XYZ file of C-alpha atoms in Angstrom:
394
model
C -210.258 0.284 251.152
C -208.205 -0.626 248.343
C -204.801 2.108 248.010
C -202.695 2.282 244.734
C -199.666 4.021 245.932
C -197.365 5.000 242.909
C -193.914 5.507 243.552
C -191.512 6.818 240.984
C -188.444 4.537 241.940
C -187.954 1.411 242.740
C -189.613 -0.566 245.975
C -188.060 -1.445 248.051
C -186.410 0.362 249.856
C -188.680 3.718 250.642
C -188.312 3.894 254.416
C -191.414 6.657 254.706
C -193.635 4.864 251.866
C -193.351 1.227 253.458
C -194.265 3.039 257.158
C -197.627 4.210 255.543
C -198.103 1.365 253.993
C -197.895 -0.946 256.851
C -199.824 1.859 259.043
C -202.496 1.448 256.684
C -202.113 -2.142 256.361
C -202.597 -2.513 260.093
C -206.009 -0.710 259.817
C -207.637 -2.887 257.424
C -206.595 -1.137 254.091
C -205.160 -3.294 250.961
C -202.026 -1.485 249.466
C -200.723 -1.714 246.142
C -197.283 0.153 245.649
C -196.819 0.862 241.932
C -193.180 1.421 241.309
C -190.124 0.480 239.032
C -188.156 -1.936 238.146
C -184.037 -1.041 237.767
C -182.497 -4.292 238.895
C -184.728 -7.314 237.387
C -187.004 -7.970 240.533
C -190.416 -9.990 240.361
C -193.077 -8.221 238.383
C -195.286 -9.255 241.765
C -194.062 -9.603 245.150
C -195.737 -9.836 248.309
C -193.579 -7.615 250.797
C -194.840 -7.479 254.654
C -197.955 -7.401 253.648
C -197.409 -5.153 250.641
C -199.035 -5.746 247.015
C -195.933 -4.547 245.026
C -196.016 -4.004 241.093
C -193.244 -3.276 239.237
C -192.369 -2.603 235.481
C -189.046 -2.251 233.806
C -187.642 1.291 233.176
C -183.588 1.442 232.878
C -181.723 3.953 235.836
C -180.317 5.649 232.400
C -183.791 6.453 230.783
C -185.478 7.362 234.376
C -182.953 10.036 234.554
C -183.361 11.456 231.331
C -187.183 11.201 231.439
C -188.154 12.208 234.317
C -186.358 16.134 234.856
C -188.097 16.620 231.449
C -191.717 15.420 232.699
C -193.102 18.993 232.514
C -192.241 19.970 228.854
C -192.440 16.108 227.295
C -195.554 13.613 227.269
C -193.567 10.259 226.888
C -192.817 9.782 230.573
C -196.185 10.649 232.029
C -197.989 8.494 229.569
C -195.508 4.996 230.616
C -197.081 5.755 233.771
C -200.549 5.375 232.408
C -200.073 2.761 230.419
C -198.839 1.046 233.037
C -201.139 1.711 235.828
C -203.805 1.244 233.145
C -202.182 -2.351 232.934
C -203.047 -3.128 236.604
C -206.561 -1.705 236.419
C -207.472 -4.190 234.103
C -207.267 -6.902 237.323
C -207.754 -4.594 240.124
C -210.243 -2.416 241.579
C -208.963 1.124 243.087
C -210.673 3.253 245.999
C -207.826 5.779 246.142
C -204.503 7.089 244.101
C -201.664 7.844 246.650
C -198.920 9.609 244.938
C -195.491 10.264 246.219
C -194.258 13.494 245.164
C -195.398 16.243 242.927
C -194.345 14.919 239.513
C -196.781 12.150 239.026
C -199.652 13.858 240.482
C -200.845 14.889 236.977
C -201.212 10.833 236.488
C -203.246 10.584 239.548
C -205.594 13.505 238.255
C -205.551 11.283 234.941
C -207.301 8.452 236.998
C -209.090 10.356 239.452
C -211.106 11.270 236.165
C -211.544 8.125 234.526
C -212.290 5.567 237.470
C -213.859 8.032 239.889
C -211.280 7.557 242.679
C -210.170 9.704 245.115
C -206.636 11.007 245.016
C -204.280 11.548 247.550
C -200.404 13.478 246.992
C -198.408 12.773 249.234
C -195.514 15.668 249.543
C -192.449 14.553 251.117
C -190.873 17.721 249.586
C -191.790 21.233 249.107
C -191.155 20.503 245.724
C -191.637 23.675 243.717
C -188.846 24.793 246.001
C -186.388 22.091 246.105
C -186.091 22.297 243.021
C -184.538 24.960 242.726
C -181.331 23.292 244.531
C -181.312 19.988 242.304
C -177.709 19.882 240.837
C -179.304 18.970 237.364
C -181.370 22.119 237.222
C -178.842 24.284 237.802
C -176.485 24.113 234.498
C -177.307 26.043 231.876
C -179.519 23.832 230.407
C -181.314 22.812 233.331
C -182.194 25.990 234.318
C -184.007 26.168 231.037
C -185.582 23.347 231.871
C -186.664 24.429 235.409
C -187.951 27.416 233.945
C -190.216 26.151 230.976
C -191.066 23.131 233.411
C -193.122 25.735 235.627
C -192.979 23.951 238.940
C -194.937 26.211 241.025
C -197.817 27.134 238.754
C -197.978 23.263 238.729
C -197.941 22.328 242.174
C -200.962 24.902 242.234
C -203.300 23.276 239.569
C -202.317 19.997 241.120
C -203.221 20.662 244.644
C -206.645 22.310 243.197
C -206.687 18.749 241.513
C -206.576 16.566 244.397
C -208.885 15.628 247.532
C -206.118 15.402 249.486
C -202.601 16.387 250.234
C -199.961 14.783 252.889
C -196.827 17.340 254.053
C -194.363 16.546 256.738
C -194.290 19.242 258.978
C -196.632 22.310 260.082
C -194.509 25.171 258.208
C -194.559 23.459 255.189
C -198.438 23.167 255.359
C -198.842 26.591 256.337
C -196.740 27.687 253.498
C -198.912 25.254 250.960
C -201.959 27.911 252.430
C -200.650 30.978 252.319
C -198.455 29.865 248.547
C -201.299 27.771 246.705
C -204.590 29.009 247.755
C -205.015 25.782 249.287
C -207.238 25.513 252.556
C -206.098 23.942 255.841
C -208.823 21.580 255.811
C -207.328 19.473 252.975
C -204.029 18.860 254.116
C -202.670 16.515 256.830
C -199.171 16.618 258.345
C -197.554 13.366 258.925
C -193.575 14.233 260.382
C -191.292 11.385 259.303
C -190.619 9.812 262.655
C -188.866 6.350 263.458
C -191.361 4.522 264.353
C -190.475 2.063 268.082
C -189.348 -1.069 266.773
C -187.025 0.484 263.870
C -184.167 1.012 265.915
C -185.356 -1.298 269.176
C -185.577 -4.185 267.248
C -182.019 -3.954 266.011
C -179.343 -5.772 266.985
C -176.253 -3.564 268.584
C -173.107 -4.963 268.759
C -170.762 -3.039 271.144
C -168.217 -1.809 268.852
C -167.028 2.298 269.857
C -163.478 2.514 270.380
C -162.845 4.490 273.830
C -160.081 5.914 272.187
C -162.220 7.937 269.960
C -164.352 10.445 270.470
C -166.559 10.747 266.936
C -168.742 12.618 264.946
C -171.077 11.271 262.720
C -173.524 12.321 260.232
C -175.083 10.276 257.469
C -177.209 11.223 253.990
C -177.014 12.931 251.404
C -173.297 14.450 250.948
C -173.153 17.134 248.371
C -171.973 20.629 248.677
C -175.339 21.854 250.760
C -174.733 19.454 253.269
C -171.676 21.713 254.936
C -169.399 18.507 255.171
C -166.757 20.709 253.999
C -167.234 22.625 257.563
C -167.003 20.185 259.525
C -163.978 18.744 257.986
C -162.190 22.388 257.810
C -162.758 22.258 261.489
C -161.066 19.436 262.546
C -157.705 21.513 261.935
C -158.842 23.119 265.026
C -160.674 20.607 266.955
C -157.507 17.871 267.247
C -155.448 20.325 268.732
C -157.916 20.080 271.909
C -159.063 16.923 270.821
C -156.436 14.614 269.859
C -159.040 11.617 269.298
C -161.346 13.166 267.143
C -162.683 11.232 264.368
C -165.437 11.995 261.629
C -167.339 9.199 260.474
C -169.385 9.886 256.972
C -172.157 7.581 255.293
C -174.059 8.024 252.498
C -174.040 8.589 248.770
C -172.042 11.146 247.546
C -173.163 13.550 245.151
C -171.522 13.473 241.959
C -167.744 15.618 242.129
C -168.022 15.493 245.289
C -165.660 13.241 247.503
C -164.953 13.662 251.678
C -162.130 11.484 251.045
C -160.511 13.762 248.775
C -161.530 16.833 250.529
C -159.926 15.700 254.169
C -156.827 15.163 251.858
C -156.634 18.849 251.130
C -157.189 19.639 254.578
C -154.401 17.328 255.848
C -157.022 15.636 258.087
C -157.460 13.149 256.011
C -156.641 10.365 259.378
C -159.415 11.792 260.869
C -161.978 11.053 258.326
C -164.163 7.744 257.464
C -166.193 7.483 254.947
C -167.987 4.282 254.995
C -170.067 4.982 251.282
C -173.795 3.564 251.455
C -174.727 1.268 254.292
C -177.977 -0.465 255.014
C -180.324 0.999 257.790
C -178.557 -1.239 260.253
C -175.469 -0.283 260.328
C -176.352 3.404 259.794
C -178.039 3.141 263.205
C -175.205 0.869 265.111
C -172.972 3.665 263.490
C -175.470 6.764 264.882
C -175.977 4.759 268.366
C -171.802 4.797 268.475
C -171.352 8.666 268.188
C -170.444 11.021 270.802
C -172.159 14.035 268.637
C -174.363 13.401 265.591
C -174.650 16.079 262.954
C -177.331 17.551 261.019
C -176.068 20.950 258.835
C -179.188 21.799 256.949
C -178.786 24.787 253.872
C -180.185 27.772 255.738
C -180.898 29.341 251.793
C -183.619 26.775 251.199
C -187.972 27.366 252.016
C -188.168 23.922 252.956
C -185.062 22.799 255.077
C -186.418 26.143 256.622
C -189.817 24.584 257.294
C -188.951 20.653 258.101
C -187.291 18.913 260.761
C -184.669 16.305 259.284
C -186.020 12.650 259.482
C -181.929 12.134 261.073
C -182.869 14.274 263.994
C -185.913 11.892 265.005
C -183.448 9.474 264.828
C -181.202 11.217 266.908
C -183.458 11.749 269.559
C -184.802 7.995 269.512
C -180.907 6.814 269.959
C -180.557 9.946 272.419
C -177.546 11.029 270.951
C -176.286 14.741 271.620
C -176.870 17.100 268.499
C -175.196 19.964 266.625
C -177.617 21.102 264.249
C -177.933 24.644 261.628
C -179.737 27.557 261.998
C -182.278 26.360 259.820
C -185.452 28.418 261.291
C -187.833 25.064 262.076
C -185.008 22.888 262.953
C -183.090 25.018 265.235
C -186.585 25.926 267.028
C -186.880 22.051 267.501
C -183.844 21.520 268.792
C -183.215 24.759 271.397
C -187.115 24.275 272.686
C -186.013 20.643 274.016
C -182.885 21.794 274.942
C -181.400 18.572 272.566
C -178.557 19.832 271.248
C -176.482 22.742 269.952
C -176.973 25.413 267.315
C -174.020 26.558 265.209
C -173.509 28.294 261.822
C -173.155 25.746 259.577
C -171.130 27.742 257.286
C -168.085 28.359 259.931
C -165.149 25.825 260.700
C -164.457 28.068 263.954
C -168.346 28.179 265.458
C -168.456 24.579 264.935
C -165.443 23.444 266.810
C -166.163 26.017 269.690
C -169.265 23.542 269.891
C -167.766 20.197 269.815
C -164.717 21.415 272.145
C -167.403 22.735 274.665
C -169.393 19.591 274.631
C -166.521 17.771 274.861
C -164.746 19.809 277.691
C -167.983 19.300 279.861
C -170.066 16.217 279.378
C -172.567 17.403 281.558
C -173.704 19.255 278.868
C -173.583 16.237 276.730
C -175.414 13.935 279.426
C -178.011 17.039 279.404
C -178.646 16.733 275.874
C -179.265 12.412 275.904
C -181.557 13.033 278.688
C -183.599 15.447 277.463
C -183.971 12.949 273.857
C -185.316 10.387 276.124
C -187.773 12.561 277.991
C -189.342 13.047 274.284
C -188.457 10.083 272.036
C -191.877 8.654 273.398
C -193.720 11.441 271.915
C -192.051 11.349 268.259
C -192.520 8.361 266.947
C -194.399 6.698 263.903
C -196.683 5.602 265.582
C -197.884 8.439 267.094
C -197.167 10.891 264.303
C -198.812 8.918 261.662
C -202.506 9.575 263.399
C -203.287 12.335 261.074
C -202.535 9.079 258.114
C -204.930 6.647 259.661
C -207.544 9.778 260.024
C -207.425 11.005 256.412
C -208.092 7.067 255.203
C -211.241 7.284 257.690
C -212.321 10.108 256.254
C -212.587 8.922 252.754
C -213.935 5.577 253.981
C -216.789 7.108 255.316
């Protein structure tokens, strides 16, 4: 078969859309990943395998378009002209889209070539929204509100032939929230798939004289840094080596550098800023505890298990992880890792001291990762993938 998948950013780097791709890639399927163009790449480049086609849209006028999709026509219709472009040298079986906003453009096609379409949800985006910094100013929650999110994610999913989630909650949710039946979706988690992280090359770096935290991703105010770094006023007083290493982009106004500052910890914070895959891995693979403090107020961080926790378990790193419902299931069922509330300096240092006071609980936690890590990987997880593509190559 012959996939257009349409991405709305720039390729690469996607770390979930260039798994599928290559999955599919590996069972006979041509991929074409339709995607922009920020920094003056090829129009056409051949990437693993990949067909990747790119056109020019500035960072300045994606972010001004694209919150506004639902209640302007300009930015769906660059899509279409676009993707229109590449139809006129390429034949199409299917229409993968990633993410909700663009699945009106895949209905678009699905109509006029007679291909079957495919969204692919890596969010449970009617909710999610709801967090976005930009929609929650005044004016974006106008725009939130006239931009009808859920009523579209409804007519959508009616739209398509087929929709990809990333966990079981989340698809029971899309059920029970969008009339849609079971049948038609297929959960694919985000795993790491073997040669990811096995591949890599580690350099032994860990000081011994440091015993370290680490969590990398998004940083923003829902990501409870600000706990973690409130607790190491009480955490060096047991643990005199404690350090907490950060990566990732920060959101804007916020900054861990300036927040460890105000907590006069500011010796025992490191924020490294964005790093590349590999050295956010040699980084996880170097903690003593990695960290994963998922909003408890949110549907979906509710529903989904972190893509940083299959990592976790694949590096076998001990965890401290919220009470986010799924997550914190995950987590106490393997017996990986601990649960606090990720709102409270004082119940997350009681957790690092105790794992820190007795490392059999910490040796407890590696061991059980590696009992699993064989069991959540990509290319296990990614089954239900390969089986939807046989379906609609029947």
């Amino acid at each position: 078969m012959k996939i257009a998948m349409v991405l709305e950013r720039q390729f690469p780097f996607d770390e979930r859309v260039e798994k599928e791709a290559l999955s599919l890639i590996e069972n006979g399927h041509t991929v074409y990943i339709i995607s922009f163009n920020y920094d003056k790449l090829p129009v056409y480049e051949l990437y693993k395998g990949i067909h990747i086609v790119r056109f020019p849209i500035s960072r300045k006028a994606y972010n001004k378009l694209s919150p506004l999709h639902r209640l302007q026509p300009f930015y769906k219709w660059i899509w279409i002209v676009n993707i229109k472009r590449f139809l006129k040298t390429h034949k199409i079986d299917a229409i993968h889209i990633h993410d909700l906003p663009l699945a009106n453009v895949g209905y678009y096609f699905k109509k006029r070539i007679g291909c079957e379409l495919v969204l692919d949800q890596h969010e449970l985006w009617s909710e999610t929204v709801k967090h976005y910094r930009h929609y929650n100013t005044f004016i974006g929650k106008l725009v939130r509100y006239f931009s009808r999110w859920a009523c579209y994610e409804k007519h959508q999913f009616k739209n398509a032939d087929y929709i990809i989630t990333v966990e079981a909650p989340i698809k029971e949710w899309y059920i029970d929230n969008t009339a849609t039946v079971s049948e038609k979706i297929y959960v694919v988690p985000n795993t790491t798939s073997k040669n990811q992280i096995s591949d890599l090359d580690f350099p032994e770096r860990k000081s011994k004289n440091e015993f370290v935290l680490y969590y990398a991703g998004k940083i923003d105010v829902n990501r409870c840094i600000d706990t973690v770094i409130k607790s190491l006023r009480i955490i060096k007083e047991k643990i005199p080596e404690i350090k907490f290493k950060i990566a990732g982009k920060c959101a804007r106004g916020y900054n861990p550098d300036l927040l460890a500052k105000k907590y006069q910890v500011e010796k025992l914070v490191k924020y490294f800023g964005e790093l590349s895959f590999k050295e956010m891995i040699i980084n996880m693979r170097d903690a003593d505890i990695c960290i994963c403090l998922a909003p408890i107020n949110s549907e979906e961080m509710n529903r989904t298990i972190a893509t940083k926790i299959y990592q976790y378990i694949q590096l076998e790193r001990p965890m401290i992880v919220s009470r986010t419902t799924y997550m914190k299931l995950f987590v106490e069922q393997h017996d990986i890792g601990s649960v606090v509330n990720e709102t409270s300096p004082e119940s997350f240092a009681r957790a690092v001291i105790e794992m820190y006071s007795d490392r059999k609980i910490l040796k407890r936690y590696s061991g059980n990762s590696k009992k699993i890590k064989a069991d959540y990987v990509w290319e296990i997880t990614s089954k239900p993938l390969i089986a939807l593509y046989s379906e609609i190559n029947k």
